[in-house]
Structure formats: C-alpha cells, structure tokens
PDB file of C-alpha atoms and ligand atoms in Angstrom:
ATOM      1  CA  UNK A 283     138.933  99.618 103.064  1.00 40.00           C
ATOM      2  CA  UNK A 284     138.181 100.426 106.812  1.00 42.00           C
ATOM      3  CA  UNK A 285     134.747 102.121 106.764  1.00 48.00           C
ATOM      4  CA  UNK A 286     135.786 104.991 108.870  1.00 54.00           C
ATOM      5  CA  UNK A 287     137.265 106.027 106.076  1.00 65.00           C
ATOM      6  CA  UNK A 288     134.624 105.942 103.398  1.00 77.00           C
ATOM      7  CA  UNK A 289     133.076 109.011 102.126  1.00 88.00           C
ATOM      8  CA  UNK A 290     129.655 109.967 101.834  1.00 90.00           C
ATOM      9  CA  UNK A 291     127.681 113.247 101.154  1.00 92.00           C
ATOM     10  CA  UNK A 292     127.086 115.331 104.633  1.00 94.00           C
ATOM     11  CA  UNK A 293     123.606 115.281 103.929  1.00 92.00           C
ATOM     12  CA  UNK A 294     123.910 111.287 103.956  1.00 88.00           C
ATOM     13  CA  UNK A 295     125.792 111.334 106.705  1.00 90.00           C
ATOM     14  CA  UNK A 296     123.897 113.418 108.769  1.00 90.00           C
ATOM     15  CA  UNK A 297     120.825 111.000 107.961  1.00 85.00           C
ATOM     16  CA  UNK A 298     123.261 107.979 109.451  1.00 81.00           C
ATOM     17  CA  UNK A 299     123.616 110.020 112.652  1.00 83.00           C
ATOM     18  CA  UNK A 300     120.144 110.363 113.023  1.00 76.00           C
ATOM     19  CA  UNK A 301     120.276 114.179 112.700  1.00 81.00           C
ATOM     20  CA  UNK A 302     117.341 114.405 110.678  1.00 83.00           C
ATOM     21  CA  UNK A 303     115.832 112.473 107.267  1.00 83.00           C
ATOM     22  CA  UNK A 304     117.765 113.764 104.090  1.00 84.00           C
ATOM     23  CA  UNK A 305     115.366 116.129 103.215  1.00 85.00           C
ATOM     24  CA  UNK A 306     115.866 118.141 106.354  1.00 87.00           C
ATOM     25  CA  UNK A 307     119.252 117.390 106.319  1.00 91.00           C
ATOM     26  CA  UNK A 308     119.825 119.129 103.439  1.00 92.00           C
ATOM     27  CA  UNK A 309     117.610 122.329 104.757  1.00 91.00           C
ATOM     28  CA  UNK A 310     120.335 122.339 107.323  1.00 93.00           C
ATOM     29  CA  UNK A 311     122.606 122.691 105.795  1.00 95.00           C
ATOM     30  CA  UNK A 312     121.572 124.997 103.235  1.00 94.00           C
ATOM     31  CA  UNK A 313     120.689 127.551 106.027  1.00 93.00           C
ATOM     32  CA  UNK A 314     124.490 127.679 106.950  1.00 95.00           C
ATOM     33  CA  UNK A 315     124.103 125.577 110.322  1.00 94.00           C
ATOM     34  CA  UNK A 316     126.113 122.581 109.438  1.00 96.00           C
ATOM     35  CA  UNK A 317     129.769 123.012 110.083  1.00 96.00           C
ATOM     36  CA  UNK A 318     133.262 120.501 109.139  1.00 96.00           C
ATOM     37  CA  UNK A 319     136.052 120.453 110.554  1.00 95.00           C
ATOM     38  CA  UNK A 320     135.160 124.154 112.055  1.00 95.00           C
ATOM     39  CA  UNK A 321     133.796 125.243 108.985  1.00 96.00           C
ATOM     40  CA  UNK A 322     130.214 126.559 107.963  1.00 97.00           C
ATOM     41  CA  UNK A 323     129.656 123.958 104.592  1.00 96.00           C
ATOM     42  CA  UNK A 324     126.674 125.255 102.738  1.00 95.00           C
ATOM     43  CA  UNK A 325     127.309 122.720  99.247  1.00 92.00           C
ATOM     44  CA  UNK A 326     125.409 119.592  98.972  1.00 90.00           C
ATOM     45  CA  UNK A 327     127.519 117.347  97.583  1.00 87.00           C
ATOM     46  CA  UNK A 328     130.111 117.468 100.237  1.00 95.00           C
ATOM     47  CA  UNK A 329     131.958 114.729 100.839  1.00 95.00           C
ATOM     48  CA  UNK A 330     132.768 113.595 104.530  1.00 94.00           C
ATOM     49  CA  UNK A 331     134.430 110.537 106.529  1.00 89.00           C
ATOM     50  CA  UNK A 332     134.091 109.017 110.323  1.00 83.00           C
ATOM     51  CA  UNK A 333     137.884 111.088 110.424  1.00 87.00           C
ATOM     52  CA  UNK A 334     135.844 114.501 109.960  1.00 92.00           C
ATOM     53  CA  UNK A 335     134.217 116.507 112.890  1.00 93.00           C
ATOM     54  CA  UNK A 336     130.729 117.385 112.142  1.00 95.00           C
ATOM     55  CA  UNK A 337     128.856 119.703 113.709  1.00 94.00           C
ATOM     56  CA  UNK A 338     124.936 120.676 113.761  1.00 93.00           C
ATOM     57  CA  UNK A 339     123.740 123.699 115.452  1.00 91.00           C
ATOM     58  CA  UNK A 340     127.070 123.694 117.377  1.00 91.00           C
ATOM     59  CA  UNK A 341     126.610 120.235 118.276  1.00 89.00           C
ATOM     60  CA  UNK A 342     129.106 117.394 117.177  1.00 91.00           C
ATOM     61  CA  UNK A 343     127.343 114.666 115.450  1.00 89.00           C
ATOM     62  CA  UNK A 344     128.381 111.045 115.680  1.00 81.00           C
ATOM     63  CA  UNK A 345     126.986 107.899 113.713  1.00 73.00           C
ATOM     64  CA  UNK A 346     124.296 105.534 115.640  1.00 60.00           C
ATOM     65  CA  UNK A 347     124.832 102.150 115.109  1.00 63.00           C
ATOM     66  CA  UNK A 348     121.768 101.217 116.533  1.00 80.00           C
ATOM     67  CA  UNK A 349     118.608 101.573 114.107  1.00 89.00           C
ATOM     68  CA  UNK A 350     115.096 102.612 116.114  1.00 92.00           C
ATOM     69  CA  UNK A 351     112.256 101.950 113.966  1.00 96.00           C
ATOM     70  CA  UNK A 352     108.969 102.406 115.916  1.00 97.00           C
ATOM     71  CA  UNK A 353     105.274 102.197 114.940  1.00 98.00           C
ATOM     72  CA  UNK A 354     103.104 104.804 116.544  1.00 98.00           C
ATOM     73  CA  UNK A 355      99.201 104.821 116.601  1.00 98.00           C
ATOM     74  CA  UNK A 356      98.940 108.758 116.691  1.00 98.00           C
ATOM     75  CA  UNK A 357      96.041 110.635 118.454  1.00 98.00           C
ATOM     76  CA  UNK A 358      95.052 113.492 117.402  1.00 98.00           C
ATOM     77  CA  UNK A 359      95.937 116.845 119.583  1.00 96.00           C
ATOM     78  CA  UNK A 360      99.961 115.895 118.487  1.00 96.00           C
ATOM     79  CA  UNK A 361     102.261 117.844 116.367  1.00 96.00           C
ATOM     80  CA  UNK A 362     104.221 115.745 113.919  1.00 94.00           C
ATOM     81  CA  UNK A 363     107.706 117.418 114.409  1.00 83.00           C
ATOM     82  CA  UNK A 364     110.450 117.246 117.143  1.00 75.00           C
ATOM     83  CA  UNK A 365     109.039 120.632 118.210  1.00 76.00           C
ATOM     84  CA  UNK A 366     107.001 123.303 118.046  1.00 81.00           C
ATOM     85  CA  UNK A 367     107.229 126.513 118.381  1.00 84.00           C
ATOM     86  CA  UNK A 368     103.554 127.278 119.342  1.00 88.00           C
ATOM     87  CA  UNK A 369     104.238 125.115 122.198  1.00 88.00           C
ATOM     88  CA  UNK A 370     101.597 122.260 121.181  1.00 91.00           C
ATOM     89  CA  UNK A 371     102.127 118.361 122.366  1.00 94.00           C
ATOM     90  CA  UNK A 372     103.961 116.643 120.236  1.00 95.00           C
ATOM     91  CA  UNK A 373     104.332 112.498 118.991  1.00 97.00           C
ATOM     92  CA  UNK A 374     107.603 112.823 120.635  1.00 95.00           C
ATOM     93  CA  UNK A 375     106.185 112.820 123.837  1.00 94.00           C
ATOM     94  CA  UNK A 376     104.450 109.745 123.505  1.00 96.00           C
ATOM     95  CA  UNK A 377     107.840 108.028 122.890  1.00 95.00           C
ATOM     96  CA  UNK A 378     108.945 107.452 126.442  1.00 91.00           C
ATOM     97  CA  UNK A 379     112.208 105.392 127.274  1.00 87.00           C
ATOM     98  CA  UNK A 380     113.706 105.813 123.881  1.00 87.00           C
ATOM     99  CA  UNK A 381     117.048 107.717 124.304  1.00 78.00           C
ATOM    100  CA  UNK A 382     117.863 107.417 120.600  1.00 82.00           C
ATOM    101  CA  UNK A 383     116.963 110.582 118.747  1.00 83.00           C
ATOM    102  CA  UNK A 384     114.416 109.694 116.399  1.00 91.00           C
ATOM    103  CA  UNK A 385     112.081 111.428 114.522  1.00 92.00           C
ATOM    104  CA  UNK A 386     108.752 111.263 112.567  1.00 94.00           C
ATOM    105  CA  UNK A 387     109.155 109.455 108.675  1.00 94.00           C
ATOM    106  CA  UNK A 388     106.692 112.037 107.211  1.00 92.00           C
ATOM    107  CA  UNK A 389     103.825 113.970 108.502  1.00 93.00           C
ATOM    108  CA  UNK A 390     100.013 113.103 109.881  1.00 97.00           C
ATOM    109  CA  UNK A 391      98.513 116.531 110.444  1.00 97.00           C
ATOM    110  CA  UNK A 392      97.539 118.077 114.281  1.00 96.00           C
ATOM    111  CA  UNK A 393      94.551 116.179 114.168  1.00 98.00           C
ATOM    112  CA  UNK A 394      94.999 113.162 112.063  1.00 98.00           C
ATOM    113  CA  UNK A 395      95.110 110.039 113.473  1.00 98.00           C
ATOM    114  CA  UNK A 396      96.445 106.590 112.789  1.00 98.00           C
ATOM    115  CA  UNK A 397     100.079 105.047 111.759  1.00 98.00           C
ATOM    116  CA  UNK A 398     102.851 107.055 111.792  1.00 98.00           C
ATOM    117  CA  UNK A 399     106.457 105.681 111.665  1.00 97.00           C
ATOM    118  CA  UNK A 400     109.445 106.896 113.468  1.00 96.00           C
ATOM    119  CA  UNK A 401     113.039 106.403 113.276  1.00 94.00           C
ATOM    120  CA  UNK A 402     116.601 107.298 113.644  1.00 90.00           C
ATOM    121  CA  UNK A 403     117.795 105.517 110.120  1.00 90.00           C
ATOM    122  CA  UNK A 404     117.725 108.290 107.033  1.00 87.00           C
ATOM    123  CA  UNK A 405     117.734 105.292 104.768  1.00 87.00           C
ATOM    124  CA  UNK A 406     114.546 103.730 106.134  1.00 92.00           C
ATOM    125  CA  UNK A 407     112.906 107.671 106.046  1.00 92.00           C
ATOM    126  CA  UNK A 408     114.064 108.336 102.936  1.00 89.00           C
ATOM    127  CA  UNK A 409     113.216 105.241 101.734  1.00 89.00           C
ATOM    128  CA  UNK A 410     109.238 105.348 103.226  1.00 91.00           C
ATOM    129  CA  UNK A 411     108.669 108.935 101.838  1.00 87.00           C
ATOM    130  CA  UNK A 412     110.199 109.071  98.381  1.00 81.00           C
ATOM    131  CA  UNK A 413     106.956 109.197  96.052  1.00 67.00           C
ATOM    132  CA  UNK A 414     109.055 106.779  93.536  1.00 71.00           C
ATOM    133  CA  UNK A 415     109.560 104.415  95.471  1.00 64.00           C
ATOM    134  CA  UNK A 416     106.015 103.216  95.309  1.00 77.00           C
ATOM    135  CA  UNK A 417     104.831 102.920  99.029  1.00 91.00           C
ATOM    136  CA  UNK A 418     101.442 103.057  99.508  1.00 93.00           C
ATOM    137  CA  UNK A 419      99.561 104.890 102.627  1.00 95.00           C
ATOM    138  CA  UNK A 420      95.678 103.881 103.146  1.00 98.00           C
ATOM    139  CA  UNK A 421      93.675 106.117 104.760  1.00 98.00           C
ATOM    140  CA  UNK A 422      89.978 106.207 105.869  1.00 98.00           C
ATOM    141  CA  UNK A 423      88.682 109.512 105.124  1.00 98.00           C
ATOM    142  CA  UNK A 424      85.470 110.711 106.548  1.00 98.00           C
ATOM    143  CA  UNK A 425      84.158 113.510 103.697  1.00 98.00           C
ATOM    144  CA  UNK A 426      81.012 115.508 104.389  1.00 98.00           C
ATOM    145  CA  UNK A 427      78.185 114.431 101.484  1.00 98.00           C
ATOM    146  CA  UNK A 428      78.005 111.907  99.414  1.00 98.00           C
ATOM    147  CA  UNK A 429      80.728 112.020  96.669  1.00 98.00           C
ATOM    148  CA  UNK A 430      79.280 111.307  93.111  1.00 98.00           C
ATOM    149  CA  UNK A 431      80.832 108.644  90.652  1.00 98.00           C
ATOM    150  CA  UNK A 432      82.241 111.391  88.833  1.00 98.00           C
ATOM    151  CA  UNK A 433      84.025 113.039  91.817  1.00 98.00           C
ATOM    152  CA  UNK A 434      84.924 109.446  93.054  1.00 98.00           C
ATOM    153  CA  UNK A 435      86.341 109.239  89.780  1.00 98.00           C
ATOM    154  CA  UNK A 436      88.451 112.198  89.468  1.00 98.00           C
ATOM    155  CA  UNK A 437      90.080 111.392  92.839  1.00 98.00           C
ATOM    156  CA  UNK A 438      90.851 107.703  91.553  1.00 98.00           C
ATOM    157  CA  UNK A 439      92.715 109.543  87.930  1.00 98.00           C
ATOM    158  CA  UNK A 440      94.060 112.431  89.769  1.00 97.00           C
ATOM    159  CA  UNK A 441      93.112 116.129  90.719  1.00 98.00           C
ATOM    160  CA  UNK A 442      94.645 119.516  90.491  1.00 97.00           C
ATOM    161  CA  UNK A 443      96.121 120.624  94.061  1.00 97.00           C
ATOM    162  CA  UNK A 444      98.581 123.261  94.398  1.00 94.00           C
ATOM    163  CA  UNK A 445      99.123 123.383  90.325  1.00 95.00           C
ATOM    164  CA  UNK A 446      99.672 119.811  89.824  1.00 95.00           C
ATOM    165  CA  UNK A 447      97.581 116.875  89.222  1.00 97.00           C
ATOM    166  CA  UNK A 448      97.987 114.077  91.972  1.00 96.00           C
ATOM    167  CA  UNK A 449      98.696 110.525  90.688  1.00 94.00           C
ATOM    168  CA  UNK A 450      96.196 107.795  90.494  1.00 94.00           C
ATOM    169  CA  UNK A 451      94.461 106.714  93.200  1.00 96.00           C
ATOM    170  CA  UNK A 452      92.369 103.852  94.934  1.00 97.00           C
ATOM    171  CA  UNK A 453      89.475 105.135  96.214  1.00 98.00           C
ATOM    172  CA  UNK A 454      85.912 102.978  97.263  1.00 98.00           C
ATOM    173  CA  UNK A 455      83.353 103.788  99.410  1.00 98.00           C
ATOM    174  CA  UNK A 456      83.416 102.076 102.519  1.00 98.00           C
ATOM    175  CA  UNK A 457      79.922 103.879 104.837  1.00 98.00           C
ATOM    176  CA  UNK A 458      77.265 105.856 103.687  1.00 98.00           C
ATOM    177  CA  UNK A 459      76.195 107.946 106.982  1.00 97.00           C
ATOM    178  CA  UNK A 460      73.561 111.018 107.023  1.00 96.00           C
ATOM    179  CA  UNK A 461      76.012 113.609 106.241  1.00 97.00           C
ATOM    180  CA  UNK A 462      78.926 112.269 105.405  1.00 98.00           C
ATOM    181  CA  UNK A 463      80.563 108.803 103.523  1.00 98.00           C
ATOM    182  CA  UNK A 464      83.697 107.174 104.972  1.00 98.00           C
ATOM    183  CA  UNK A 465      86.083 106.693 101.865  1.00 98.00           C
ATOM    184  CA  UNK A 466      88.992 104.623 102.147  1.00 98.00           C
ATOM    185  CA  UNK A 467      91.784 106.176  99.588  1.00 98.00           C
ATOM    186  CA  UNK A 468      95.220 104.526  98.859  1.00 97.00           C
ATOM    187  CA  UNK A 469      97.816 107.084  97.914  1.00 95.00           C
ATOM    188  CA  UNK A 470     101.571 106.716  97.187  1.00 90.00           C
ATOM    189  CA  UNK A 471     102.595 110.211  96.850  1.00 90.00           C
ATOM    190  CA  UNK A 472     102.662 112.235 100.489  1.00 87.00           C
ATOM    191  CA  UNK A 473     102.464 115.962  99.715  1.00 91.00           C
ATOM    192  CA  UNK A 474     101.078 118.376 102.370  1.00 92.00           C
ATOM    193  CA  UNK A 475      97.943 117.633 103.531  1.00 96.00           C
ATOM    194  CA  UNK A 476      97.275 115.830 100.448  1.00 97.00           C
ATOM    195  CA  UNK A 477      93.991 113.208 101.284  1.00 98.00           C
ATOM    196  CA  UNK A 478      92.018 116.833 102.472  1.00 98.00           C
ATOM    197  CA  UNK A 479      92.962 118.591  99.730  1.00 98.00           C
ATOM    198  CA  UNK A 480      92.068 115.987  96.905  1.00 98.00           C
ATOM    199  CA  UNK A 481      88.842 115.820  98.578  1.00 98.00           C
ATOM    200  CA  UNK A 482      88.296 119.681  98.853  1.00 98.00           C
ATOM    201  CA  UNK A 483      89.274 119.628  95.390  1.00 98.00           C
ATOM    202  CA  UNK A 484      86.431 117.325  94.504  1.00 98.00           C
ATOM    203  CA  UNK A 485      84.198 119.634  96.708  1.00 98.00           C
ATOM    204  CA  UNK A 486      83.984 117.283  99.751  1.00 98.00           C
ATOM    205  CA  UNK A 487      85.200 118.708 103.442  1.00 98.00           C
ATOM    206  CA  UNK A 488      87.242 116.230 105.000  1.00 98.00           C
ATOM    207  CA  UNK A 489      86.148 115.859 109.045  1.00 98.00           C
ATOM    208  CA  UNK A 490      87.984 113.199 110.196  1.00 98.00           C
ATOM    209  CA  UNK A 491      91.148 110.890 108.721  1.00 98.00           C
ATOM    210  CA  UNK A 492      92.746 108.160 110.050  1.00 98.00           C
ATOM    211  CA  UNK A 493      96.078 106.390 108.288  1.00 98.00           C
ATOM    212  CA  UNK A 494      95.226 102.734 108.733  1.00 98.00           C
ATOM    213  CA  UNK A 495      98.540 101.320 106.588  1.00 97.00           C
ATOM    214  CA  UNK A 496     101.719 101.929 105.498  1.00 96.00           C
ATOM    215  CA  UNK A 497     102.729 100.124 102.539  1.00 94.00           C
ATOM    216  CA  UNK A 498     101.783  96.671 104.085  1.00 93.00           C
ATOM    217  CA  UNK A 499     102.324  97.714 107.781  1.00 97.00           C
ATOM    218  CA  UNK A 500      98.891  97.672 109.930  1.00 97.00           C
ATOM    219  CA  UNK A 501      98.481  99.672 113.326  1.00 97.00           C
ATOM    220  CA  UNK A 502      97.118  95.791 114.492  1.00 95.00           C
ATOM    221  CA  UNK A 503      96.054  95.770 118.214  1.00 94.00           C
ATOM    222  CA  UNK A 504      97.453  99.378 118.947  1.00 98.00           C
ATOM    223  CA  UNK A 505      95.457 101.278 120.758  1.00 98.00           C
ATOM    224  CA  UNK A 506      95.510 105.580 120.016  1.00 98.00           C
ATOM    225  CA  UNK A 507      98.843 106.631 121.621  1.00 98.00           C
ATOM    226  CA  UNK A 508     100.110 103.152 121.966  1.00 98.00           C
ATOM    227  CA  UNK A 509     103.359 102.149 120.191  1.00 98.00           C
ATOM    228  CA  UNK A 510     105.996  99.325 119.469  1.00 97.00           C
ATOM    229  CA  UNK A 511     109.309  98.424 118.065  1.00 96.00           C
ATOM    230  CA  UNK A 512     108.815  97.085 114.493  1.00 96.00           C
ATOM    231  CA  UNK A 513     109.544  93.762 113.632  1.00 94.00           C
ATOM    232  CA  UNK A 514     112.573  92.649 111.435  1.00 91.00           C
ATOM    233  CA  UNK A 515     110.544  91.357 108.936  1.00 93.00           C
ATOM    234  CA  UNK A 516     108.465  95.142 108.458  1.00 95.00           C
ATOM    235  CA  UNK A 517     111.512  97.112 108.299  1.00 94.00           C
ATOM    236  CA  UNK A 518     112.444  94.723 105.605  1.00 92.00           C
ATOM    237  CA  UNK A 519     109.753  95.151 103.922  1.00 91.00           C
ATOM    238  CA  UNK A 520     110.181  99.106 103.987  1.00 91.00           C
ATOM    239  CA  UNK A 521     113.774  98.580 102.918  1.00 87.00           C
ATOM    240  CA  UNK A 522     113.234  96.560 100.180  1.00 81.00           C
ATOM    241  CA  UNK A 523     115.035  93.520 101.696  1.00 40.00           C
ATOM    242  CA  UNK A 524     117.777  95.726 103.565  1.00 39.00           C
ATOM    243  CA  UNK A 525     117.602  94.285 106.520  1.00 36.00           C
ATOM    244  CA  UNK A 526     118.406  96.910 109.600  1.00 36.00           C
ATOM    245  CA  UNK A 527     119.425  96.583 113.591  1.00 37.00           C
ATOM    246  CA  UNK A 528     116.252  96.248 115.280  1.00 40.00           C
ATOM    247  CA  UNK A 529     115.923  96.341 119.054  1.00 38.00           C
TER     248      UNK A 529
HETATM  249  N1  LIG B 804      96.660 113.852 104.004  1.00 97.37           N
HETATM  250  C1  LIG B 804      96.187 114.884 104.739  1.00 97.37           C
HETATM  251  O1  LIG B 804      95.450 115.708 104.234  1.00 97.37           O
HETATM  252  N2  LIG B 804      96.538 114.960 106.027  1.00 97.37           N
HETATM  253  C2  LIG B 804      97.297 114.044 106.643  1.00 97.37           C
HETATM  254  O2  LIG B 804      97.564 114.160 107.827  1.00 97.37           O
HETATM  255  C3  LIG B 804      97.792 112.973 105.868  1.00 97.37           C
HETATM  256  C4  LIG B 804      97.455 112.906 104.547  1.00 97.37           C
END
C-alpha cells in the first residue's frame, strides 16, 4: 500500500510532524485548535492520511522525514518549554542552527540542571516519558540534613505525593556535607517535580538537582549549555531497537 495513504490517529500524526509529543498533541486538539480538511476535529481517535490537510493553530502541518534527536546539558536560569509566557530564557535558545522544530522530551524544572533530551520524533518522546516503559532518570539530589535510614527508606519503597504513592526507588547516599547530603536517586516515573517532592515528603528541602542519566545515556564531556546530536546507537537504545534518521 503506498504510505501516503495509511491512516493514523491525528494525535499520531501530529507527533510525526513534529507538532508536539502525543501528550500535547492531544491537548491540542482537545482545545478545538486542530483543524482537517477545514474542519475544527476535537475526537481523539481520528483517523488521518498524507491525502488530508492538517492544520495547527492555522498552520498546515506536514510530516518531517528527518528525525532530530539532541542531548542538551541544561543550565539552570532555562524554561523547559518552547515558550513562555513570563518571558524567561528558554532551552530552545541554546539550540542554535537547528531549523527542525523540536522540542523538550519531558521537563527539568527553571533551575534544574543536567540531561535533557530534545527532539522532533513523537515516537522517541513518547517512548522516553511513558512511566511503563521502564526508563530510568538518575539524578543527584542535594537535600538539606542528613536523611535517616528510615526516610532513605521510604523514598527507596515509595512516598505519598499529590495522593499517590511513587514507585520504588534507588536511592544511596553519595556526600555527607555540613548541612546537607548529596543523594543520588534513580526514578522511572517523571511526574511534576517529582525528585523535590519525594524528598519534601520525607522532610528534606531539596537545594540543588542535577539529571546525570537517562536510561543509559550520560551528559559525558558536555559542558552546562553545551549540546550534541545523539548517536545511532543511543536513540536505539531509547527506541528499543527502532532505529531512527539521525543527522
Ligand atoms: N524532579 C524534580 O523535582 N524536578 C526536576 O526538574 C526533575 C525531577
């Protein structure tokens, strides 16, 4: 069958174009600003072809063939979104010479710091986010006091935030300082500000955190607003052996 022809759901679709991750697809088009074939299309499980005329915000969306995946070491001071409304910096502006429209897989708060991953591939998004999928994110948190076993613990079976308990945990002790113990915590869920509110939960401030992996990726010799392509082989390993286009 020629492929141009093959349906998908527009939230898929729009994922393929590099509109936006699924997720936000979907918020899209629930808020009436996805239209086909000159009409607003508020139901999910639309089905739509390469023949249809799709339209976001009034623009017409077509599919990218070419997949950006890019590593970014993020400083802090940046917004993780394409924009913001209060006007603050964001990662997009580190991301110079990249006329693709890619975006941010997930979300490092204003002033976390570390590996973030962008892209223009739903799949690969979809694919890094979804908590069943398994993907692990390591972070170095810096907590103020020095967390008991029990509290250590309770972060490593899982704590109550926002009405439900997180799932199980790595978490070990890396530095003891005055005030404050660096804990490194492996998590494979990626709710909102989930590492400072597991610790807050456990009664420990969080004042600094850094994401140091994703899955098995490693920020290696970036430096803090530094970024690359990734290889082949790491998008692979994101996909689960998909392999994608990489520059
Ligand atoms: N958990 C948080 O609390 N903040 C982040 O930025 C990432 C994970």
């Amino acid at each position: 069958m020629d492929d141009r022809c093959e349906k998908i759901r527009l939230q898929k679709y729009m994922a393929h174009c590099g509109v936006a991750s699924r997720r936000h697809s979907e918020e899209l088009i629930r808020s009436g600003k996805v239209k086909v074939n000159g009409k607003v299309i508020t139901e999910m499980g639309f089905l739509v072809s390469d023949q249809d005329i799709v339209e976001v915000e009034g623009k017409i969306i077509k599919k990218e063939d070419k997949k950006i995946y890019i590593m970014l070491n993020k400083p802090a001071g940046y917004i993780t979104s394409a924009v913001d409304p209060r006007g603050r910096k964001t990662v997009l502006d580190l991301i110079k010479g990249v006329s693709e429209r890619i975006y941010p897989v997930g979300r490092l708060d204003y002033d976390t710091t570390g590996l973030l991953l962008l892209t223009n591939d739903g799949d690969f998004a979809y694919r890094a986010t979804h908590p069943g999928k398994e993907i692990t994110k390591t972070y170095l948190a810096e907590v103020l006091g020095t967390p008991s076993n029990k509290a250590l613990d309770a972060l490593r079976n899982g704590v109550e935030i926002d009405g439900r308990l997180t799932s199980p945990a790595q978490v070990e002790i890396v530095e003891m300082k005055d005030n404050s113990t660096v804990l490194k915590i492996v998590i494979h869920e990626g709710r909102n500000r989930q590492v400072k509110k597991m610790c807050e939960a456990v009664g420990h401030r969080v004042i600094k955190l850094a994401r140091i992996k994703f899955g098995n990726l490693t920020l290696g010799n970036l430096r803090p607003g530094e970024w690359r392509y990734l290889s082949q082989a790491e998008v692979s390993q994101i996909l689960g052996g998909k392999n994608g286009h990489i520059k």
